[in-house]
Amino acid sequence: MPELPEVETSRRGIEPWLAGQTILRAEVRNARLRWPVDQEIIALRDQRVLSVQRRAKYLLLELEKGWIIIHLGMSGRLRVLPQPQPPEKHDHVDLVISNGCIIRYTDPRRFGAWLWSDDLRTSRVLAHLGPEPLSDTFDGRWLYQKSRNKRTSIKPWLMDNTLVVGVGNIYASESLFVAGILPGRAAGSLSEEEAGLLAESIKAVLLRSIEQGGTTLRDFLQSDGKPGYFVQELQVYGRGGEACRVCGTPIQLAKHGQRSTFFCPACQH
Ligand SMILES: [Zn+2]
């Protein structure tokens, strides 16, 4: 599933081809995604792209008359085609751009979304989202204050979008390893110092992954078709039973809220 670094990598991949250009039209071959593709997108004609932004795991195309909100779901992917190519089975949406290229959306499992918004402030999907992890609003103080009296395990607590957006399963496990904190502890047990360390670790792990072009997992490819490389740097995620890269202790696997959590019982406390 694409997480924040993969979505940011996709944003950076398509931005140079879209910003300042005009979308001539959208070709929607299959509107049955997680929700039906909005009519405004199907009927779109000749609108200039003012900017290409991201909020949480949503890509936001700012057009003259509104916004296209794209979510990649479980298996969605955007590619830039410098010239037209015949669509294949899972290529559900094309944006035909004035510079001659096509932005193609492929999504075998169809859990993604293409929504229209006249005004982002009233968008249902964006309301109630917590701060961006790479913004100044998100820091140790924020985590510490929010964690007071919380009995939930730290790992699922971190993955709650109202606390902070974009910390999915992989990056929650990796950040807790870097911060040396056991994922099964109660969130309320975090000290001020640990909260600071954890916020810094989350930022560092996400930034490093964005630099590497996102993590290669199943269906994710960068918008130019190259795989991301972060998977080679994963410390604990997907490494159950393998030796910890720091101390050699076998990495353990646990379940928190039905999701797999990987950790080192010696490095994390
Ligand atoms: Zn270790």
XYZ file of C-alpha atoms and ligand atoms in Angstrom, residues 177 236 243-251 263-268, ligand 1:
18
model
C 12.993 1.091 16.313
C 12.803 -4.192 11.306
C 19.099 -10.682 13.075
C 18.781 -7.075 14.266
C 21.184 -4.968 12.197
C 22.383 -3.233 15.384
C 22.700 -6.009 18.016
C 22.075 -9.341 16.261
C 19.034 -10.320 18.380
C 16.257 -11.948 16.272
C 13.609 -9.407 15.246
C 10.693 -4.823 16.746
C 13.986 -5.680 18.409
C 13.395 -6.806 22.022
C 16.970 -5.781 22.956
C 17.273 -2.350 21.279
C 13.766 -1.159 22.155
Zn 18.669 -4.874 18.300
